[in-house]
Short mmCIF file of C-alpha atoms and ligand atoms in Angstrom, two decimals:
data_model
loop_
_atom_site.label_atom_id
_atom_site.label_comp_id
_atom_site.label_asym_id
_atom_site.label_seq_id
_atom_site.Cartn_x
_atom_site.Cartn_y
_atom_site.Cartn_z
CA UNK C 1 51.60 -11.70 -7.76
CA UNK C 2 50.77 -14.64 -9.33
CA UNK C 3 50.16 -15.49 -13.23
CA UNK C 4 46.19 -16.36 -12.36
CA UNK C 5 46.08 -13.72 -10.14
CA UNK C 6 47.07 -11.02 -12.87
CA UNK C 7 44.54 -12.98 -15.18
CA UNK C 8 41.87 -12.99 -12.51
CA UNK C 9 42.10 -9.13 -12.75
CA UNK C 10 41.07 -9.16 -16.57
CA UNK C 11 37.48 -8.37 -16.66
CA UNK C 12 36.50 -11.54 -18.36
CA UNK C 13 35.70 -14.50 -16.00
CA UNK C 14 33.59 -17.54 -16.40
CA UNK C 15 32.64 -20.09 -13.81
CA UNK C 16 31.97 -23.70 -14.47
CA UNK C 17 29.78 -25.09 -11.99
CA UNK C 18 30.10 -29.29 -11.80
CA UNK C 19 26.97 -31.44 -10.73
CA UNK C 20 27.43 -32.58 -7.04
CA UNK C 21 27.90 -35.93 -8.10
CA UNK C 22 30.60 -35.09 -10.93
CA UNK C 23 33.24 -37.71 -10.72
CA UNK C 24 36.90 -36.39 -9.88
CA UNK C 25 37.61 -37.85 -14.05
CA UNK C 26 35.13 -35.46 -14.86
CA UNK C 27 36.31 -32.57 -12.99
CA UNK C 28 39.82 -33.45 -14.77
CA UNK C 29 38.35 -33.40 -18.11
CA UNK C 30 36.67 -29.65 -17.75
CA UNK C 31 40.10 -28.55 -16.65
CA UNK C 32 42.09 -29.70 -19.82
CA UNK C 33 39.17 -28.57 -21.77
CA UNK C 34 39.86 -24.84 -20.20
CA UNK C 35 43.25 -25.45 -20.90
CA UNK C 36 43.33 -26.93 -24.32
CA UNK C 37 40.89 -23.22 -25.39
CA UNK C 38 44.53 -21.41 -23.86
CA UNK C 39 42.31 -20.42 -20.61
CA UNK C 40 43.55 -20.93 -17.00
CA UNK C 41 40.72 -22.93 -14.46
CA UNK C 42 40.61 -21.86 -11.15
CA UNK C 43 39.29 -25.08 -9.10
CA UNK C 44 37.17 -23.27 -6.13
CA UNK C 45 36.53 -25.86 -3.50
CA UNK C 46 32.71 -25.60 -2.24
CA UNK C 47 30.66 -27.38 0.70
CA UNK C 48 28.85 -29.77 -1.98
CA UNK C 49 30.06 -29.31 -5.50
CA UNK C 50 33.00 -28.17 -6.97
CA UNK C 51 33.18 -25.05 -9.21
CA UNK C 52 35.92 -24.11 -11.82
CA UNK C 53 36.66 -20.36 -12.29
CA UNK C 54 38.14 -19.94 -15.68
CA UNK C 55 39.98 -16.58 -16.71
CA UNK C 56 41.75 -15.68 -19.63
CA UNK C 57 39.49 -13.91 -22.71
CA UNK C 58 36.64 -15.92 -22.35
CA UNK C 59 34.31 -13.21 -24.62
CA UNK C 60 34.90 -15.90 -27.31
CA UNK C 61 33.49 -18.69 -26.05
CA UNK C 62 30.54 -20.18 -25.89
CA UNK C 63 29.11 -21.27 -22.47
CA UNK C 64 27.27 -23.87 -23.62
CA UNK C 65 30.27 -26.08 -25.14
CA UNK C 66 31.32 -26.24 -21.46
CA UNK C 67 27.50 -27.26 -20.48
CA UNK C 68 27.72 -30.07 -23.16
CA UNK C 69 31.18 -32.04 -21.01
CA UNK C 70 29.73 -34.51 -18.45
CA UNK C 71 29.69 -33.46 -14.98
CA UNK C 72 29.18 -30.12 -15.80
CA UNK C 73 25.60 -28.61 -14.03
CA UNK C 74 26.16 -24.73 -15.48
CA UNK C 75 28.20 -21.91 -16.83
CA UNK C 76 28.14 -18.53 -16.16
CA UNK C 77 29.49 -15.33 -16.95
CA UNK C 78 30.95 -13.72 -14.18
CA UNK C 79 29.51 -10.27 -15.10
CA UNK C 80 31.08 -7.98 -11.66
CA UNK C 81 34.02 -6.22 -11.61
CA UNK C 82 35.73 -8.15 -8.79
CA UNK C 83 35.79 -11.79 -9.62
CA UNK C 84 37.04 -14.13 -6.27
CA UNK C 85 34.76 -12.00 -4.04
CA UNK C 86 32.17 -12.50 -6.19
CA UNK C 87 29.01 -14.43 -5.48
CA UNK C 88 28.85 -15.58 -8.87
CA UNK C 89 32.34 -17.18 -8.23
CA UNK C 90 31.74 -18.93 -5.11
CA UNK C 91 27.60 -19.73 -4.29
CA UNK C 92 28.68 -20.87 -0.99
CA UNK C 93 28.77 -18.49 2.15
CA UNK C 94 32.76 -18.00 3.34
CA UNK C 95 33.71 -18.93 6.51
CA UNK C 96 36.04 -16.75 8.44
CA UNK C 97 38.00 -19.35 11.17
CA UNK C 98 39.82 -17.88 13.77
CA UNK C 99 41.32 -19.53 17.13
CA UNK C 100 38.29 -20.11 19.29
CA UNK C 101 35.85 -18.18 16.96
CA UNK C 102 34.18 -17.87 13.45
CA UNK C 103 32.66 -15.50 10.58
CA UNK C 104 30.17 -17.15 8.75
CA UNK C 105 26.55 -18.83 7.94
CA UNK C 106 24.98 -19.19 11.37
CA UNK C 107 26.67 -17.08 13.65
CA UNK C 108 26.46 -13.94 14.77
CA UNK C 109 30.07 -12.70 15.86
CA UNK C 110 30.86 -10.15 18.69
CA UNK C 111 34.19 -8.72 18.61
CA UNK C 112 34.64 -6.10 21.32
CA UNK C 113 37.13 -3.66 23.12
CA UNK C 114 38.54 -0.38 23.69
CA UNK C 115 39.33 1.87 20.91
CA UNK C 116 42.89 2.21 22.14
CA UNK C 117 45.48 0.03 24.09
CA UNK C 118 46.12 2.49 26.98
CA UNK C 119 47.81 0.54 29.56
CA UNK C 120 47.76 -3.21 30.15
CA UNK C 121 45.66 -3.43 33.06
CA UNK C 122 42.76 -2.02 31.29
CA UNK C 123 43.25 -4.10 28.45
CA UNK C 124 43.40 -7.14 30.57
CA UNK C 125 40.52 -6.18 32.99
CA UNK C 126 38.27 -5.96 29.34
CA UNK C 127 39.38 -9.28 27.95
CA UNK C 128 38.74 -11.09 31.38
CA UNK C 129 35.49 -9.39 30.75
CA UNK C 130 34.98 -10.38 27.49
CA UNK C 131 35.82 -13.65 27.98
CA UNK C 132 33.32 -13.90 31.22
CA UNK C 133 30.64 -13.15 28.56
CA UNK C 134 31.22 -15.59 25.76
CA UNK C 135 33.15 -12.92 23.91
CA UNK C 136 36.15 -14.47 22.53
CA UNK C 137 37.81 -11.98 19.63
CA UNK C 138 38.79 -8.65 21.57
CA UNK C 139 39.34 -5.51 19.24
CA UNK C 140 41.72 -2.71 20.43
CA UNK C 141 44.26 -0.52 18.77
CA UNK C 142 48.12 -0.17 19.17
CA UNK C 143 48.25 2.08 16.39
CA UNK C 144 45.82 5.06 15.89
CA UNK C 145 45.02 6.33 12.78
CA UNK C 146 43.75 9.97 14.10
CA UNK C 147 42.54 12.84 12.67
CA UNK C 148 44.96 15.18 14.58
CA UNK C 149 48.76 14.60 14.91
CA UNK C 150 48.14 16.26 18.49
CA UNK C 151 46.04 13.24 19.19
CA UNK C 152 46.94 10.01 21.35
CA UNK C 153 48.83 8.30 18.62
CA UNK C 154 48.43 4.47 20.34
CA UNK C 155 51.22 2.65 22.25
CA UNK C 156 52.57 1.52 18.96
CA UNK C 157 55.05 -1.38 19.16
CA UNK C 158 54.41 -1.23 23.30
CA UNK C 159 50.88 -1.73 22.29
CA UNK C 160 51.51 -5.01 20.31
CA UNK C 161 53.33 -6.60 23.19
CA UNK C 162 50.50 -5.95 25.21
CA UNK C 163 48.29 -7.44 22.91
CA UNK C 164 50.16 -10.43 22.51
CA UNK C 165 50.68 -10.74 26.68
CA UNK C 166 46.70 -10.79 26.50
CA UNK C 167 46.22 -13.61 24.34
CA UNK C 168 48.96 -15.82 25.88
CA UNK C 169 47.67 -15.21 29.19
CA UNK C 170 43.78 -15.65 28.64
CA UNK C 171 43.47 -17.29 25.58
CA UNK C 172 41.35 -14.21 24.13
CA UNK C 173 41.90 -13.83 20.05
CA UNK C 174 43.02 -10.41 19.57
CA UNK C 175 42.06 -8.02 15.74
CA UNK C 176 44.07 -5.25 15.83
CA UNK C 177 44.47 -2.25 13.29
CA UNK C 178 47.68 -2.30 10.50
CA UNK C 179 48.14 1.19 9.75
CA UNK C 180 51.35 0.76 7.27
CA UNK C 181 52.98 -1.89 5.09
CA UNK C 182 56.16 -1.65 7.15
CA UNK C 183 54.26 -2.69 10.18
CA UNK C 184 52.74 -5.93 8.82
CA UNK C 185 55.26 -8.51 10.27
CA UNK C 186 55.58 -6.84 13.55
CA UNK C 187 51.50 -6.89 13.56
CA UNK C 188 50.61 -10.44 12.42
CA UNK C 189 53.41 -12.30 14.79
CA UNK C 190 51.30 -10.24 18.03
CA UNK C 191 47.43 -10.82 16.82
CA UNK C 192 45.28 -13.23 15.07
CA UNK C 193 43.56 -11.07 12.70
CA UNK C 194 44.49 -8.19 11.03
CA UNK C 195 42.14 -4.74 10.37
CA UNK C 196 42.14 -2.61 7.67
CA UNK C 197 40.77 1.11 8.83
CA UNK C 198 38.44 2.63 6.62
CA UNK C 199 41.08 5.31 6.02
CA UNK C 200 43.31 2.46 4.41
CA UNK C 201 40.74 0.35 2.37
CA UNK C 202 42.22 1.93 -0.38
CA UNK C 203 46.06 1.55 0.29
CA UNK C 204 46.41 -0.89 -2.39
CA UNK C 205 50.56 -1.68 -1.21
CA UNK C 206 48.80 -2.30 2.03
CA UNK C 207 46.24 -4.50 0.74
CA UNK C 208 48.96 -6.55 -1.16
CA UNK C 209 51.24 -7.35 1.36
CA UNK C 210 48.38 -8.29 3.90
CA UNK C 211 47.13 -10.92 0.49
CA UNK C 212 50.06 -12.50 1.65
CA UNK C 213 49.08 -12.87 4.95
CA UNK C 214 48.61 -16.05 6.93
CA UNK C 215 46.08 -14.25 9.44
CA UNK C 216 42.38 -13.46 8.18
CA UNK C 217 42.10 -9.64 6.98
CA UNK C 218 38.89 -7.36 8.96
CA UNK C 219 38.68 -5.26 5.89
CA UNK C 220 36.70 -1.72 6.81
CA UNK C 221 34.82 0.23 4.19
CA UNK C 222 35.71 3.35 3.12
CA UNK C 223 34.17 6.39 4.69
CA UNK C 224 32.90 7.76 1.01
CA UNK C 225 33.42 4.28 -0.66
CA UNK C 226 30.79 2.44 -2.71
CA UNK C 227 29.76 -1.39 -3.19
CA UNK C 228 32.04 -1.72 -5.91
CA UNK C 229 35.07 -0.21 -4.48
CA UNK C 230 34.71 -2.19 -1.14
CA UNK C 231 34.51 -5.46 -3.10
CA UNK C 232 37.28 -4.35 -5.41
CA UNK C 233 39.45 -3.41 -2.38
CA UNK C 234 38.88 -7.34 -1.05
CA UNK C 235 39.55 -8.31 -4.19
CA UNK C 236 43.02 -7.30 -3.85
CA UNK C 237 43.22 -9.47 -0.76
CA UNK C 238 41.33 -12.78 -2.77
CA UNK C 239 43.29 -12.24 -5.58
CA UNK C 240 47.15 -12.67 -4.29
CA UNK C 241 45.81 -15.44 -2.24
CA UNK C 242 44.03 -14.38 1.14
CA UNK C 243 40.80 -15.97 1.12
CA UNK C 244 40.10 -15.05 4.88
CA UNK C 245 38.55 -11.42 4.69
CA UNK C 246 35.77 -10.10 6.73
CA UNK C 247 33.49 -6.69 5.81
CA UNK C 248 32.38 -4.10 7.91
CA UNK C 249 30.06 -1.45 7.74
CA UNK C 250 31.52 1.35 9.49
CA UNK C 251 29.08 4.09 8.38
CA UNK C 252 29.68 6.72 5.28
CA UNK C 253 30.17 10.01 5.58
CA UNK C 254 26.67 12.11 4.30
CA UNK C 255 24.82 15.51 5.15
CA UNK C 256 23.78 14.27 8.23
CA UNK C 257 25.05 15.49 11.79
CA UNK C 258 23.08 14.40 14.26
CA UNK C 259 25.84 11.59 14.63
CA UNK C 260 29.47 10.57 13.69
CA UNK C 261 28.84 8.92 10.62
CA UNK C 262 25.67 7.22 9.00
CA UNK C 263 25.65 3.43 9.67
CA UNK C 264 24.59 2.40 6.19
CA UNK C 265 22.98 -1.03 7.15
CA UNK C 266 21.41 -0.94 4.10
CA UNK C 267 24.63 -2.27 2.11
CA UNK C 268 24.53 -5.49 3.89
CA UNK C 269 21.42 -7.03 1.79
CA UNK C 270 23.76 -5.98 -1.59
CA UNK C 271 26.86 -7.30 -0.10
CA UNK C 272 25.51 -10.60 0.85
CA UNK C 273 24.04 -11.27 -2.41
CA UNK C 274 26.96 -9.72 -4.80
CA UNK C 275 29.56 -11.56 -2.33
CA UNK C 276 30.11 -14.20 -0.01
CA UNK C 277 32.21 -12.75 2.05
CA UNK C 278 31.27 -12.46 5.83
CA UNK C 279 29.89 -8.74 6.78
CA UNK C 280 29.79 -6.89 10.06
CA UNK C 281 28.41 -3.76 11.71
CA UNK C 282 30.43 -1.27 13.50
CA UNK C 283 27.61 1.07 15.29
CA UNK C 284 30.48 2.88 17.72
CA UNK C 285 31.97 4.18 14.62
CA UNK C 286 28.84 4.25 12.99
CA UNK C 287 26.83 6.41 15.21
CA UNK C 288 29.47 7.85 17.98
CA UNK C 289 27.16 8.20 20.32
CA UNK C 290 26.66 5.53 22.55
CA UNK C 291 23.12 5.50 23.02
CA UNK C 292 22.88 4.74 19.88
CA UNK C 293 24.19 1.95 19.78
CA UNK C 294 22.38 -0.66 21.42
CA UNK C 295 19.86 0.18 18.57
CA UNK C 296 21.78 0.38 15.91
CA UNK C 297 23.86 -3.21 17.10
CA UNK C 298 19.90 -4.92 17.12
CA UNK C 299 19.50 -3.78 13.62
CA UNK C 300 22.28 -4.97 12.54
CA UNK C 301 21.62 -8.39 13.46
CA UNK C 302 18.11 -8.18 11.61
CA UNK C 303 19.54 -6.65 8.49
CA UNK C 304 21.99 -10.06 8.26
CA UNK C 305 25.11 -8.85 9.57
CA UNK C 306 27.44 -11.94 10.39
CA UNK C 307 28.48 -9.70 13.46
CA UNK C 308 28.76 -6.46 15.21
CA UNK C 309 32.03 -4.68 16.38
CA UNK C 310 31.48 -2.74 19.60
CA UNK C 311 33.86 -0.41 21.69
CA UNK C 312 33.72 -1.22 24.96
CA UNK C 313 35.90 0.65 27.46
CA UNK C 314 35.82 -0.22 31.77
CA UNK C 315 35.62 3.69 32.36
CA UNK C 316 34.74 5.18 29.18
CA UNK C 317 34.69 8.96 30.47
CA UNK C 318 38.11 8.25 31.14
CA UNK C 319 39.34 6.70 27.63
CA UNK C 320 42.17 8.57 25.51
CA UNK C 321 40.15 7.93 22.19
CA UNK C 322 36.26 7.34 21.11
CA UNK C 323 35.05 7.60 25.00
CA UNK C 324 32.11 9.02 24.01
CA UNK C 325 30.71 5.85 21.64
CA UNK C 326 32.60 3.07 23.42
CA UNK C 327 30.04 1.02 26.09
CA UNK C 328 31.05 0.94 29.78
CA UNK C 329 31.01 -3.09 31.05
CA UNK C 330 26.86 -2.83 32.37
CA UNK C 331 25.77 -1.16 29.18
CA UNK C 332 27.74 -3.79 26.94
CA UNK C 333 25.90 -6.45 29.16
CA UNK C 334 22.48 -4.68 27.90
CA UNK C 335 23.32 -4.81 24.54
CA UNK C 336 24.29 -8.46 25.14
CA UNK C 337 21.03 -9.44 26.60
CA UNK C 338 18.89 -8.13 24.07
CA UNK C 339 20.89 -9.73 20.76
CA UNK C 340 20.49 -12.92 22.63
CA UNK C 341 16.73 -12.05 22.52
CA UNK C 342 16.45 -12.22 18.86
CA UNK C 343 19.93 -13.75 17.99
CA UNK C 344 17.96 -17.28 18.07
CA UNK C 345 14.93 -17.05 16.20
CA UNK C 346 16.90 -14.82 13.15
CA UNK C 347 18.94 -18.56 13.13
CA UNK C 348 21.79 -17.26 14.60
CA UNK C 349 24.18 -18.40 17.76
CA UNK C 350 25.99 -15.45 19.63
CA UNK C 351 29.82 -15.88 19.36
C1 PEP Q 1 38.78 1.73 14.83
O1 PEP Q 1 38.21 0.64 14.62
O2 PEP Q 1 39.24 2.07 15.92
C2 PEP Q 1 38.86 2.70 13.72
C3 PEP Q 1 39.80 3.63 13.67
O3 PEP Q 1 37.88 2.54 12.84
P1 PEP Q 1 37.63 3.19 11.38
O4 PEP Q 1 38.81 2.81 10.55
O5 PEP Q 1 36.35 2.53 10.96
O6 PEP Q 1 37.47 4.66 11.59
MN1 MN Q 2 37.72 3.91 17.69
#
């Protein structure tokens, strides 16, 4: 870990907010100024102004002395518990980039794909699929986290070549599951993004070691986990340097029974204005039924996901894990068809 990224844990934090026309002498200025009051600035590069995160015990100090330096448009007390994934730190929407696809303001991502990888021809058949659609980041697991040790583990290792076959030989981006630090080179050299189960969001040596990942991080909430503990779980990511994480809503566990989990779309309005991170919707997890999930995928879009994850299997009565909510090929296609329907006038394009 880095010196700023053990002060960025303190629970002071201040961010200096420059006028877009602030001259790079004036940006210099505010950052000796920080310096010069034993503070460290944080220079956050934005879409049309540049902000200055400042950490350190700022409880002193008195925003306005910053507001008085030319340049400077406002400063504010960064008043959450987790500081980079904080909208406070950084106004601007993040944009997820991967390969041929992107997380982020104006999109609406689709990643898609078996639960499992079970053999390679099924895992090929789906991403030629996929990719026939418009789809182009495939989901599918080499290792399972599952309830039961008597349970299809995944392929494992033979899993990851299979994976990495499937992007060579279609060009489809491939997120696949890291269940366990030891695992994380062997992972990130077969896949371009990385996912966090929602059994892991909380494996904080997991967490650090994918920070200092190259690849962008698919970071699942926790089944009982709240706002705060979700954000402070990216936050682990932010802070030693991965700025490429993406939410998502896999449903909490509650009273209910009538399905798997409950889908809790209603943390996406809170996450999008407490964070700028890009958020998701998982409704095959969320639901585990698949009728429910062409619903439950529409709603997501409306509630202002930046994507849905769907399990989609080519004979899902046949599948070693989640055949029950994964989508056979036709009813993914229905799903499809009616996002498209609404995708455009939310202000969204399909990806
Ligand atoms: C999965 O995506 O296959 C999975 C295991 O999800 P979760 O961690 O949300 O249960
Ligand atoms: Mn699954």
């Amino acid at each position: 870990m880095t010196r700023n990224a053990a002060a960025l844990r303190n629970d002071q934090a201040m961010l200096i907010v420059m006028k877009s026309q602030a001259s790079a002498d004036q940006v210099e200025h505010v950052l000796r100024a920080i310096r010069d009051h034993g503070l460290t600035p944080h220079p956050l590069p934005g879409a049309t102004r540049t902000a200055i995160g400042i950490t350190g015990n700022t409880g002193a100090i008195d925003p306005a002395s910053f507001e008085a330096l030319p340049g400077v448009m406002e400063a504010i007390r960064v008043t959450r518990p987790y500081k980079l994934a904080s909208r406070e730190m950084h106004p601007d929407d993040t944009v997820v980039s991967l390969p041929h696809t992107r997380f982020g303001p104006g999109t609406f991502t689709i990643v898609a794909g078996p639960c499992s990888v079970e053999n390679e021809e099924m895992i090929f058949r789906t991403a030629e699929f996929l990719l026939s659609r418009g789809v182009r980041l495939m989901r599918a697991g080499a290792f399972k986290p599952r309830t039961s040790p008597y349970s299809f583990q995944g392929l494992e290792f033979e899993g990851l070549e299979i994976l990495a076959r499937v992007r060579h030989k279609t060009g489809i981006a491939v997120v696949t599951e890291v269940l366990d630090a030891a695992h994380v080179t062997a992972v990130e050299a077969a896949v371009d993004m990385l996912q966090v189960g929602a059994r892991n969001m909380q494996n904080f040596s997991l967490l650090k070691r994918l920070a200092r990942s190259s690849l962008p991080v698919l970071l699942k909430r926790g089944m009982s986990a709240t706002l705060d503990e979700w954000l402070m779980a990216a936050e682990y990511l932010l802070a030693d340097g991965n700025r490429q994480v993406v939410l998502c809503e896999r449903g909490v566990r509650t009273f209910a029974d009538h399905t798997r989990n409950t889908l809790d779309l209603s943390i996406i309005p809170p996450v999008r204005r407490y964070s700028h991170l890009p958020i998701i919707a998982d409704p095959s997890h969320g639901t585990g039924m698949r009728d429910y999930v062409p619903a439950m995928a529409l709603a997501a879009l409306a509630a202002g996901a930046d994507g849905i994850m769907l399990e989609v299997h080519p004979e899902p009565e046949k599948a070693l894990s989640d055949g029950a909510q994964s989508l056979d090929f036709a009813g993914f296609d229905r799903v499809l068809e009616s996002l498209r329907k609404i995708a455009e006038p939310l202000g969204r394009a399909i990806h």
